[in-house]
Coordinates of C-alpha atoms (C1' of nucleotides) in Angstrom, one line a residue:
Chain A
M169 CA -9.2 -1.2 17.3
Q170 CA -7.7 -3.6 14.8
P171 CA -8.5 -7.0 16.2
R172 CA -5.1 -8.5 17.1
A173 CA -3.4 -6.4 14.4
S174 CA -0.2 -6.5 16.4
G175 CA -0.5 -10.3 16.6
A176 CA -0.8 -10.8 12.8
S177 CA 2.3 -12.0 11.1
A178 CA 4.1 -9.6 8.8
S179 CA 3.5 -11.9 5.9
L180 CA -0.2 -11.9 6.5
M181 CA -0.2 -8.1 6.7
T182 CA 1.8 -7.7 3.5
A183 CA -0.7 -9.8 1.7
V184 CA -3.0 -6.7 1.8
V185 CA -0.4 -4.7 -0.2
L186 CA -0.1 -7.5 -2.7
R187 CA -3.8 -7.7 -3.2
R188 CA -4.0 -3.9 -3.6
L189 CA -1.2 -3.7 -6.2
N190 CA -2.7 -6.7 -8.0
A191 CA -6.1 -5.1 -8.1
L192 CA -4.6 -2.1 -9.9
K193 CA -2.7 -4.1 -12.3
T194 CA -1.8 -7.8 -12.4
L195 CA 1.5 -8.4 -10.8
S196 CA 4.0 -10.4 -12.8
P197 CA 5.9 -13.3 -11.2
A198 CA 9.0 -11.2 -11.3
Q199 CA 7.2 -8.4 -9.4
L200 CA 5.8 -10.8 -6.9
Q201 CA 9.4 -12.0 -6.2
R202 CA 10.6 -8.4 -5.7
L203 CA 7.9 -7.9 -3.2
A204 CA 8.9 -10.8 -1.1
P205 CA 11.0 -8.8 1.4
L206 CA 8.3 -6.2 1.9
G207 CA 7.4 -6.9 5.5
E208 CA 11.0 -7.0 6.6
R209 CA 11.4 -3.4 7.5
T210 CA 8.3 -2.1 9.3
E211 CA 7.6 0.8 11.5
V212 CA 4.9 1.2 14.1
V213 CA 3.3 4.6 14.6
A214 CA 1.1 5.7 17.5
P215 CA -2.4 7.1 16.8
G216 CA -2.2 10.9 16.4
A217 CA 1.3 10.8 15.2
I218 CA 2.2 13.1 12.4
L219 CA 3.5 11.1 9.5
Q220 CA 4.3 14.2 7.4
S221 CA 3.6 17.8 8.0
E222 CA 2.6 20.3 5.3
G223 CA 5.7 21.8 3.8
G224 CA 7.9 19.6 5.9
A225 CA 10.1 16.7 5.1
P226 CA 8.3 14.1 3.0
I227 CA 7.7 10.7 4.5
R228 CA 9.8 7.9 3.0
P229 CA 7.9 5.7 0.5
S230 CA 5.9 3.1 2.4
F231 CA 2.7 1.1 2.5
I232 CA 0.2 0.9 5.3
L233 CA 0.1 -2.6 6.5
S234 CA -2.5 -2.0 9.1
G235 CA -4.3 0.9 10.7
W236 CA -5.8 4.1 9.3
A237 CA -4.3 7.5 8.5
C238 CA -5.5 10.6 6.7
R239 CA -4.3 13.6 4.8
Q240 CA -5.5 16.9 6.2
R241 CA -5.1 20.6 6.5
L242 CA -5.9 22.9 9.4
L243 CA -7.3 26.4 9.1
R244 CA -5.9 29.2 11.3
D245 CA -8.9 28.9 13.7
G246 CA -8.4 25.1 14.2
R247 CA -11.1 23.9 11.8
R248 CA -9.8 20.8 10.0
Q249 CA -10.5 19.4 6.6
I250 CA -9.5 15.9 5.8
F251 CA -8.7 15.2 2.1
S252 CA -8.4 11.5 2.1
L253 CA -8.6 8.5 4.3
L254 CA -5.7 6.1 4.0
I255 CA -6.4 2.4 4.7
P256 CA -4.2 -0.7 4.7
G257 CA -2.7 -1.3 1.3
D258 CA -2.5 2.4 0.6
A259 CA 0.8 3.9 -0.4
L260 CA 2.3 7.0 1.2
G261 CA 5.3 9.1 0.3
F262 CA 5.6 8.3 -3.3
H263 CA 6.5 11.7 -4.7
I264 CA 6.9 10.6 -8.3
E265 CA 6.5 14.3 -8.9
P266 CA 5.9 16.8 -6.1
R267 CA 2.2 16.6 -6.5
P268 CA 0.5 18.8 -4.0
L269 CA -1.7 16.1 -2.4
S270 CA 1.3 14.1 -1.4
R271 CA 2.8 17.1 0.3
I272 CA -0.2 17.8 2.5
S273 CA 0.2 16.8 6.1
A274 CA -0.6 13.2 6.9
V275 CA -1.6 11.9 10.4
A276 CA -2.2 8.5 11.8
L277 CA -5.7 8.0 13.0
T278 CA -5.1 4.7 14.7
K279 CA -2.0 2.7 15.5
V280 CA -0.4 2.3 12.0
V281 CA 2.1 -0.2 10.8
L282 CA 4.1 0.9 7.9
A283 CA 6.3 -1.1 5.6
S284 CA 9.1 0.6 3.9
A285 CA 8.8 0.5 0.1
E286 CA 12.5 0.6 -0.6
P287 CA 12.5 -2.8 -2.5
L288 CA 10.1 -1.2 -5.0
L289 CA 12.1 1.9 -5.6
G290 CA 15.4 0.3 -6.5
A291 CA 14.3 -0.5 -10.0
S292 CA 12.5 2.7 -10.6
I293 CA 15.5 4.8 -9.8
S294 CA 18.0 2.9 -11.8
S295 CA 16.4 4.0 -15.0
G296 CA 19.5 3.9 -17.1
P297 CA 19.9 2.4 -20.5
H298 CA 18.2 -0.8 -19.3
A299 CA 15.2 0.9 -18.0
S300 CA 12.7 -1.1 -19.9
A301 CA 14.5 -4.3 -18.8
A302 CA 14.2 -3.2 -15.2
N303 CA 10.5 -2.6 -15.8
E304 CA 10.1 -6.1 -17.1
S305 CA 11.8 -7.5 -14.1
G306 CA 9.8 -5.8 -11.4
A307 CA 9.6 -2.0 -11.3
F308 CA 6.3 -0.7 -10.1
D309 CA 6.1 2.7 -11.9
E310 CA 2.8 1.7 -13.5
H311 CA 1.3 0.5 -10.3
M312 CA 2.2 3.7 -8.5
R313 CA 0.9 5.8 -11.3
L314 CA -2.4 4.0 -11.2
S315 CA -2.5 4.3 -7.4
T316 CA -2.0 8.1 -7.8
C317 CA -4.8 8.2 -10.3
L318 CA -7.0 6.3 -8.0
E319 CA -6.4 8.7 -5.1
D320 CA -6.9 11.7 -7.4
G321 CA -10.2 10.2 -8.6
L322 CA -11.4 9.8 -5.1
L323 CA -10.5 13.4 -4.4
L324 CA -12.8 14.5 -7.2
D325 CA -15.6 12.5 -5.8
H326 CA -14.9 14.2 -2.5
V327 CA -15.3 17.6 -4.1
V328 CA -18.7 16.7 -5.4
R329 CA -19.7 15.2 -2.0
L330 CA -18.7 18.4 -0.2
G331 CA -20.1 20.8 -2.7
R332 CA -23.3 19.3 -3.8
Q333 CA -24.5 16.6 -1.5
T334 CA -26.5 16.6 1.7
A335 CA -25.2 15.1 4.9
Y336 CA -27.3 12.0 4.3
E337 CA -25.9 11.5 0.8
R338 CA -22.4 12.3 1.8
T339 CA -22.4 9.7 4.6
A340 CA -23.8 7.0 2.3
H341 CA -21.3 7.9 -0.3
L342 CA -18.4 7.6 2.1
L343 CA -19.5 4.2 3.3
L344 CA -19.8 2.9 -0.2
E345 CA -16.4 4.3 -1.1
L346 CA -14.8 2.6 1.9
H347 CA -16.7 -0.6 1.1
W348 CA -15.4 -0.6 -2.4
R349 CA -11.8 0.2 -1.4
W350 CA -12.0 -2.5 1.1
S351 CA -12.9 -4.9 -1.6
L352 CA -9.7 -4.1 -3.4
I353 CA -7.6 -5.4 -0.5
G354 CA -9.6 -8.5 0.2
P355 CA -13.0 -10.1 0.0
V356 CA -15.5 -8.1 2.1
D357 CA -17.3 -10.5 4.3
D358 CA -21.1 -10.0 4.0
R359 CA -20.8 -6.3 3.3
R360 CA -19.2 -5.8 6.6
F361 CA -15.9 -4.1 7.2
I362 CA -13.9 -2.3 9.9
M363 CA -14.0 1.4 10.1
P364 CA -12.0 2.6 13.2
L365 CA -13.0 6.2 12.8
T366 CA -14.4 8.5 15.5
Q367 CA -17.4 10.5 14.5
E368 CA -15.1 13.6 14.8
V369 CA -12.9 12.2 12.0
I370 CA -15.9 11.5 9.8
A371 CA -17.2 15.0 10.5
D372 CA -13.9 16.6 9.5
F373 CA -13.8 14.5 6.4
L374 CA -17.4 15.1 5.3
G375 CA -17.4 18.8 6.3
L376 CA -20.1 18.3 9.0
S377 CA -20.3 18.7 12.7
I378 CA -19.8 15.8 15.0
V379 CA -23.4 16.0 16.3
H380 CA -24.8 15.9 12.8
V381 CA -22.7 12.9 11.8
N382 CA -24.1 11.1 14.7
R383 CA -27.6 11.9 13.8
T384 CA -27.1 11.0 10.2
L385 CA -25.6 7.7 11.0
Q386 CA -28.5 7.0 13.3
Q387 CA -30.9 7.8 10.5
L388 CA -29.2 5.4 8.2
R389 CA -29.4 2.7 10.9
R390 CA -33.0 3.5 11.7
E391 CA -33.9 3.0 8.1
G392 CA -32.2 -0.3 7.9
L393 CA -29.6 0.8 5.4
I394 CA -26.6 0.2 7.6
E395 CA -25.6 -1.5 10.8
M396 CA -22.8 -0.5 13.3
S397 CA -21.3 -2.2 16.2
G398 CA -18.0 -1.1 17.6
S399 CA -15.9 -0.1 14.7
Q400 CA -17.6 -2.6 12.4
V401 CA -20.0 -1.3 9.7
G402 CA -22.4 -3.4 7.7
L403 CA -24.1 -2.1 4.5
L404 CA -27.5 -3.8 4.6
D405 CA -28.8 -2.4 1.4
L406 CA -26.1 -1.7 -1.1
A407 CA -28.5 -1.0 -4.0
Q408 CA -30.5 1.7 -2.1
L409 CA -27.4 3.3 -0.7
T410 CA -26.0 3.5 -4.2
V411 CA -29.0 5.4 -5.3
I412 CA -29.1 7.7 -2.4
A413 CA -25.4 8.6 -2.8
D414 CA -25.5 8.6 -6.6
Y415 CA -22.4 6.4 -6.2
Q416 CA -20.2 5.3 -9.0
P417 CA -17.1 3.3 -8.2
Q418 CA -13.8 4.6 -9.5
V419 CA -12.7 3.4 -12.9
L420 CA -9.2 2.1 -12.9
H421 CA -7.6 3.3 -16.2
P422 CA -5.4 0.8 -17.7
T423 CA -2.6 2.3 -19.8
P424 CA -3.6 2.7 -23.4
Chain B
M266 CA -18.2 39.9 -22.2
Q267 CA -14.5 40.2 -23.0
P268 CA -14.2 43.8 -24.1
R269 CA -13.2 43.5 -27.8
A270 CA -11.6 40.1 -27.2
S271 CA -12.4 39.2 -30.8
G272 CA -10.7 42.4 -32.0
A273 CA -7.4 41.7 -30.2
S274 CA -4.6 40.5 -32.4
A275 CA -3.5 36.9 -32.0
S276 CA 0.0 38.0 -31.0
L277 CA -1.5 40.1 -28.3
M278 CA -3.5 37.2 -27.0
T279 CA -0.7 34.7 -27.0
A280 CA 1.3 37.1 -24.8
V281 CA -1.0 35.9 -22.0
V282 CA 0.3 32.3 -22.5
L283 CA 3.9 33.4 -22.5
R284 CA 3.5 35.3 -19.3
R285 CA 1.7 32.4 -17.7
L286 CA 4.4 29.9 -18.7
N287 CA 7.1 32.3 -17.7
A288 CA 5.5 32.8 -14.3
L289 CA 5.8 29.1 -13.7
K290 CA 9.3 28.9 -14.8
T291 CA 11.5 31.3 -16.8
L292 CA 11.3 30.6 -20.5
S293 CA 14.7 30.2 -22.2
P294 CA 15.3 32.1 -25.5
A295 CA 15.0 28.7 -27.3
Q296 CA 11.7 28.1 -25.8
L297 CA 10.5 31.6 -26.6
Q298 CA 11.4 30.9 -30.2
R299 CA 9.5 27.7 -30.2
L300 CA 6.4 29.5 -29.0
A301 CA 6.4 32.0 -31.8
P302 CA 3.9 30.2 -34.0
L303 CA 1.5 29.7 -31.1
G304 CA -1.3 32.0 -32.3
E305 CA -1.3 30.5 -35.8
R306 CA -3.8 27.7 -35.3
T307 CA -6.6 29.0 -33.1
E308 CA -10.2 27.8 -32.6
V309 CA -13.2 29.8 -31.4
V310 CA -15.7 28.0 -29.2
A311 CA -19.2 29.3 -28.4
P312 CA -20.3 29.8 -24.8
G313 CA -21.8 26.6 -23.4
A314 CA -19.9 24.4 -25.8
I315 CA -18.6 21.1 -24.4
L316 CA -14.8 21.1 -24.8
Q317 CA -14.5 17.6 -23.4
S318 CA -17.0 15.2 -21.9
E319 CA -16.3 12.9 -19.1
G320 CA -15.1 9.6 -20.3
G321 CA -15.2 10.9 -23.9
A322 CA -12.4 11.8 -26.3
P323 CA -9.9 14.1 -24.7
I324 CA -9.5 17.5 -26.1
R325 CA -6.3 18.2 -28.1
P326 CA -3.6 20.0 -26.1
S327 CA -4.3 23.7 -26.2
F328 CA -4.2 27.0 -24.3
I329 CA -7.0 29.4 -23.6
L330 CA -6.1 32.7 -25.3
S331 CA -9.3 34.4 -24.1
G332 CA -12.6 33.5 -22.4
W333 CA -13.3 31.3 -19.5
A334 CA -14.1 27.6 -19.2
C335 CA -14.6 25.2 -16.3
R336 CA -14.2 21.5 -15.4
Q337 CA -17.4 20.1 -14.0
R338 CA -19.4 17.0 -13.1
L339 CA -23.2 16.6 -13.0
L340 CA -25.1 14.5 -10.6
R341 CA -28.0 12.4 -11.8
D342 CA -30.6 14.9 -10.7
G343 CA -28.9 17.8 -12.5
R344 CA -27.0 19.3 -9.6
R345 CA -23.6 20.6 -10.9
Q346 CA -20.3 20.8 -9.2
I347 CA -17.5 22.8 -10.8
F348 CA -14.0 21.7 -10.0
S349 CA -12.0 24.4 -11.5
L350 CA -12.3 27.6 -13.4
L351 CA -10.1 28.0 -16.4
I352 CA -8.9 31.4 -17.5
P353 CA -6.8 32.8 -20.3
G354 CA -3.3 31.3 -20.2
D355 CA -4.5 28.0 -18.7
A356 CA -3.7 24.8 -20.5
L357 CA -6.2 22.2 -21.4
G358 CA -5.8 18.7 -22.8
F359 CA -2.3 17.9 -21.6
H360 CA -2.7 14.3 -20.5
I361 CA 0.8 13.7 -19.5
E362 CA -0.6 10.9 -17.7
P363 CA -4.3 10.1 -17.6
R364 CA -4.9 12.1 -14.4
P365 CA -8.6 12.1 -13.5
L366 CA -9.0 15.8 -13.3
S367 CA -8.0 16.2 -17.0
R368 CA -10.6 13.6 -18.0
I369 CA -13.5 15.4 -16.3
S370 CA -15.9 17.2 -18.7
A371 CA -14.8 20.7 -19.6
V372 CA -17.2 23.4 -20.7
A373 CA -16.8 26.9 -22.2
L374 CA -18.4 29.5 -19.9
T375 CA -18.0 32.3 -22.4
K376 CA -16.8 32.5 -25.9
V377 CA -13.4 30.9 -25.8
V378 CA -10.4 31.2 -28.1
L379 CA -8.1 28.2 -28.0
A380 CA -4.6 27.9 -29.4
S381 CA -3.4 24.6 -30.4
A382 CA -0.3 23.5 -28.4
E383 CA 1.1 21.3 -31.1
P384 CA 4.4 23.3 -31.4
L385 CA 5.1 22.5 -27.8
L386 CA 4.4 18.8 -28.0
G387 CA 6.8 18.1 -30.9
A388 CA 9.8 18.0 -28.6
S389 CA 8.1 16.2 -25.7
I390 CA 7.0 13.4 -27.9
S391 CA 10.3 12.8 -29.7
S392 CA 11.9 11.6 -26.5
G393 CA 14.3 9.4 -28.2
P394 CA 18.0 9.2 -27.5
H395 CA 18.3 12.9 -27.9
A396 CA 15.6 13.6 -25.4
S397 CA 17.7 15.8 -23.2
A398 CA 18.9 17.8 -26.2
A399 CA 15.2 18.3 -27.1
N400 CA 14.6 19.6 -23.7
E401 CA 17.3 22.2 -24.0
S402 CA 15.9 23.3 -27.3
G403 CA 12.4 24.0 -26.3
A404 CA 10.4 21.2 -24.7
F405 CA 8.0 22.3 -22.0
D406 CA 7.6 19.2 -19.9
E407 CA 8.7 21.0 -16.8
H408 CA 6.3 23.9 -17.4
M409 CA 3.4 21.6 -18.0
R410 CA 4.3 19.6 -14.9
L411 CA 4.3 22.8 -12.8
S412 CA 1.0 23.8 -14.4
T413 CA -0.5 20.5 -13.4
C414 CA 0.8 21.0 -9.8
L415 CA -0.7 24.4 -9.7
E416 CA -4.1 23.1 -10.8
D417 CA -4.0 20.3 -8.2
G418 CA -3.0 22.7 -5.5
L419 CA -6.0 24.9 -6.3
L420 CA -8.2 21.8 -6.1
L421 CA -7.0 21.2 -2.6
D422 CA -7.8 24.7 -1.6
H423 CA -11.2 24.1 -3.2
V424 CA -11.8 21.1 -1.0
V425 CA -11.1 23.2 2.1
R426 CA -13.4 25.9 0.9
L427 CA -16.2 23.6 0.3
G428 CA -15.8 21.5 3.4
R429 CA -14.9 24.0 6.1
Q430 CA -15.7 27.5 5.1
T431 CA -18.8 29.6 5.2
A432 CA -20.4 31.2 2.1
Y433 CA -18.8 34.5 3.1
E434 CA -15.4 33.0 3.4
R435 CA -15.7 30.9 0.3
T436 CA -16.6 33.9 -1.8
A437 CA -13.7 36.0 -0.5
H438 CA -11.4 33.1 -1.1
L439 CA -12.5 32.6 -4.6
L440 CA -12.0 36.3 -5.4
L441 CA -8.5 36.3 -4.0
E442 CA -7.6 33.2 -5.9
L443 CA -8.8 34.7 -9.1
H444 CA -7.0 37.9 -8.3
W445 CA -3.8 36.0 -7.8
R446 CA -4.2 33.9 -10.9
W447 CA -4.9 37.0 -12.9
S448 CA -1.6 38.5 -11.6
L449 CA 0.2 35.5 -13.2
I450 CA -0.9 36.4 -16.7
G451 CA -0.4 40.2 -16.5
P452 CA -0.2 43.1 -14.1
V453 CA -3.6 43.5 -12.3
D454 CA -4.6 47.1 -12.6
D455 CA -5.6 48.6 -9.3
R456 CA -6.8 45.2 -7.9
R457 CA -9.5 45.1 -10.6
F458 CA -10.0 42.3 -13.0
I459 CA -12.6 40.8 -15.3
M460 CA -14.7 37.9 -14.1
P461 CA -17.3 37.1 -16.7
L462 CA -19.1 34.6 -14.5
T463 CA -22.8 34.4 -13.8
Q464 CA -23.8 34.0 -10.3
E465 CA -25.1 30.6 -11.2
V466 CA -21.6 29.5 -12.2
I467 CA -20.1 30.9 -9.0
A468 CA -22.8 29.1 -7.0
D469 CA -22.0 25.8 -8.7
F470 CA -18.3 26.3 -8.0
L471 CA -18.7 27.3 -4.4
G472 CA -21.4 24.8 -3.6
L473 CA -24.0 27.3 -2.8
S474 CA -27.4 28.5 -4.2
I475 CA -27.6 31.3 -6.7
V476 CA -29.6 33.4 -4.3
H477 CA -27.1 33.0 -1.6
V478 CA -24.2 33.9 -3.8
N479 CA -26.1 37.1 -4.7
R480 CA -26.6 38.0 -1.0
T481 CA -23.0 37.2 -0.1
L482 CA -21.6 39.3 -2.8
Q483 CA -23.9 42.1 -1.7
Q484 CA -22.6 41.8 1.8
L485 CA -19.0 42.0 0.7
R486 CA -19.9 45.1 -1.3
R487 CA -21.9 46.7 1.5
E488 CA -18.9 46.3 3.8
G489 CA -16.6 48.0 1.3
L490 CA -14.5 45.0 0.7
I491 CA -15.2 44.6 -3.0
E492 CA -16.7 46.5 -5.9
M493 CA -18.5 45.1 -8.9
S494 CA -19.7 46.6 -12.1
G495 CA -20.6 44.6 -15.1
S496 CA -18.2 41.7 -15.1
Q497 CA -15.4 43.8 -13.5
V498 CA -14.5 43.1 -9.9
G499 CA -12.4 45.3 -7.6
L500 CA -10.9 44.1 -4.4
L501 CA -10.9 47.1 -2.2
D502 CA -9.3 45.6 0.9
L503 CA -7.0 42.8 0.1
A504 CA -5.7 42.6 3.6
Q505 CA -9.0 42.1 5.2
L506 CA -10.3 39.7 2.5
T507 CA -7.2 37.7 3.1
V508 CA -7.9 37.4 6.8
I509 CA -11.6 36.6 6.2
A510 CA -10.7 33.8 3.7
D511 CA -7.7 32.5 5.5
Y512 CA -6.1 32.8 2.1
Q513 CA -2.6 31.7 1.2
P514 CA -1.5 31.9 -2.4
Q515 CA -0.2 28.8 -4.1
V516 CA 3.4 27.9 -3.7
L517 CA 5.0 27.1 -7.1
H518 CA 7.4 24.3 -6.4
P519 CA 10.5 24.6 -8.4
T520 CA 12.1 21.3 -9.2
P521 CA 14.7 20.3 -6.6
Chain C
dC85 C1' -39.6 46.9 -28.8
dG86 C1' -40.6 42.7 -26.8
dC87 C1' -37.8 38.5 -25.0
dT88 C1' -34.8 36.2 -22.5
dA89 C1' -31.1 35.6 -19.3
dG90 C1' -29.4 37.2 -15.4
dC91 C1' -29.8 40.0 -11.1
dT92 C1' -32.3 41.4 -6.9
dT93 C1' -35.7 41.1 -3.2
dG94 C1' -38.8 39.3 0.4
dA95 C1' -41.0 35.6 2.9
dC96 C1' -40.4 31.4 4.6
dA97 C1' -38.6 26.5 5.4
dC98 C1' -35.2 23.5 6.9
dA99 C1' -30.6 21.4 7.0
dG100 C1' -27.2 21.5 9.8
dG101 C1' -24.5 24.0 13.7
dT102 C1' -23.9 25.0 18.7
dC103 C1' -24.3 24.4 23.5
dA104 C1' -24.8 21.6 27.3
dA105 C1' -25.3 17.5 29.7
dA106 C1' -25.9 12.7 30.4
dG107 C1' -24.5 8.0 29.3
dG108 C1' -21.4 4.5 27.8
dC109 C1' -16.7 2.2 27.2
dT110 C1' -12.0 1.2 28.3
dG111 C1' -7.8 1.4 30.3
dT112 C1' -5.2 2.3 34.4
dG113 C1' -3.8 2.6 39.0
dG114 C1' -4.7 1.9 43.7
Chain D
dC129 C1' -11.5 -5.8 41.5
dC130 C1' -13.2 -1.5 42.0
dA131 C1' -13.1 3.4 41.0
dC132 C1' -11.8 7.0 38.6
dA133 C1' -10.5 9.6 34.3
dG134 C1' -10.9 10.4 29.6
dC135 C1' -12.7 9.8 25.3
dC136 C1' -16.6 8.8 22.6
dT137 C1' -21.3 8.7 21.7
dT138 C1' -26.0 10.1 22.3
dT139 C1' -29.8 13.3 23.3
dG140 C1' -32.4 17.6 23.7
dA141 C1' -33.2 22.4 23.0
dC142 C1' -32.3 26.0 20.4
dC143 C1' -30.2 29.0 16.8
dT144 C1' -28.6 30.4 12.2
dG145 C1' -26.8 29.8 7.7
dT146 C1' -28.3 28.6 3.6
dG147 C1' -31.9 26.8 0.4
dT148 C1' -36.4 27.4 -1.9
dC149 C1' -40.1 29.7 -4.0
dA150 C1' -42.0 33.4 -6.3
dA151 C1' -42.1 37.7 -8.0
dG152 C1' -40.2 41.9 -9.9
dC153 C1' -36.4 44.2 -12.2
dT154 C1' -32.8 45.3 -15.6
dA155 C1' -30.4 45.1 -19.7
dG156 C1' -28.6 43.3 -23.8
dC157 C1' -30.1 41.3 -28.1
dG158 C1' -32.7 39.8 -32.0

DNA sequence: CGCTAGCTTGACACAGGTCAAAGGCTGTGG
DNA sequence: CCACAGCCTTTGACCTGTGTCAAGCTAGCG
């Protein structure tokens, strides 16, 4: 799946997290320094593994260094709805407050490498009389707040997709969203990126059947809008896809 | 719409807010006292009025004393998706942090009476050295946090509804949700409550067409599961509706 | 008392689901 | 190095849930 993901050095993989945090809000030198030990404590999780179950113990705060995961809920009869797709750079287990989305069950979709986020939490917790000083010197409250807002914003887009868009529009929208998110964690090479998702996962995310996802992707390919080979996707006509999906990238709210 | 809503005294209407807050977390005597002046500054809004537009100025913190509103987004071509329905007792305009859902456009669906929530904010804002004392004496941070969590939880249910449930299931689910929320703000008399929504609004909430909402409601009536007359709904078979909708009421997380 | 907004109905179209089977890949073990 | 197993993708045939269009109907309201 991830080409030589396991071979990549930890520092190379943590770069993803740095870029992601930096995209939300510029990292200060002090913060960069605090992030140095990030790749030291990592954990590898097998595909299909449950990172967190609904109502169960929350996962420890961590970042995805590589691999994909999702948040999901199952209906009694086995139908599954995926709420969000988690890609490298995304955070998991930050329960700043027990917001419902972060208590939903989370599952690894591929092999996932997690980095513990302990180094970031130190400062946030010690919010004593020197709280503001701690902030200056490297706390990440604001970054995690923005990250939460981003995820919530994506969830709102998801509601619109599911409620008011056709399969064709939904699929285009999803691809644009992933393309945009991918651009947060690194330059996207020629509008191509890796999407190691089975059509079943895409179906459970977009509220469609597997077969119909297959046909919709084919249609997009046939029309020259996208290109797929293996788990690599290429968006050949961003402009038209954007029109089809009525896509508007998330706005990252800076603090007023 | 609301039977003699305009005739009800302000104190009678604010009782709804008290019950709602109290349902989330028991109100202390000090807090009750702080809430006394709640009905003093009210504002009446006409149906269809825009309470807040997406990306526009946020509405001042307030509670709905009577009437219904919704949060929604429009697509370029006019399609509408409603994210949440707001009923009496619900809060609006509490941007504890700029969470995306509270920046979405909000619209009055009926005549709405709002009560300014200024009295509650006083304490929250003055979070100086005596912050904890202020908390004791009447701040409502915890209540508003729980309220936010509740709304987010409902949004997650909404995603499942839209993505993985049939029209029939969605409709049953919505009715159960409203029934449950109604029970937070007062005893529900014989499983009957007021739902002053046009079928168009229900359609835009559930991601269906008006015509299909109409037929689905008829089916539920024909099968003796619900009863409707005017804007009053009666749930005749809670147990079966719950099975049909795979409904599980929200869990209100107390603070650990 | 006519108008308008909302509800209801019927006929029909079509997006999307279901079922079933045939092809790829890829990894694994003989 | 081949063969098998398992998972994914792809295809075709067919079905059905839901949308669309269009026309009455009802009832509150000016």
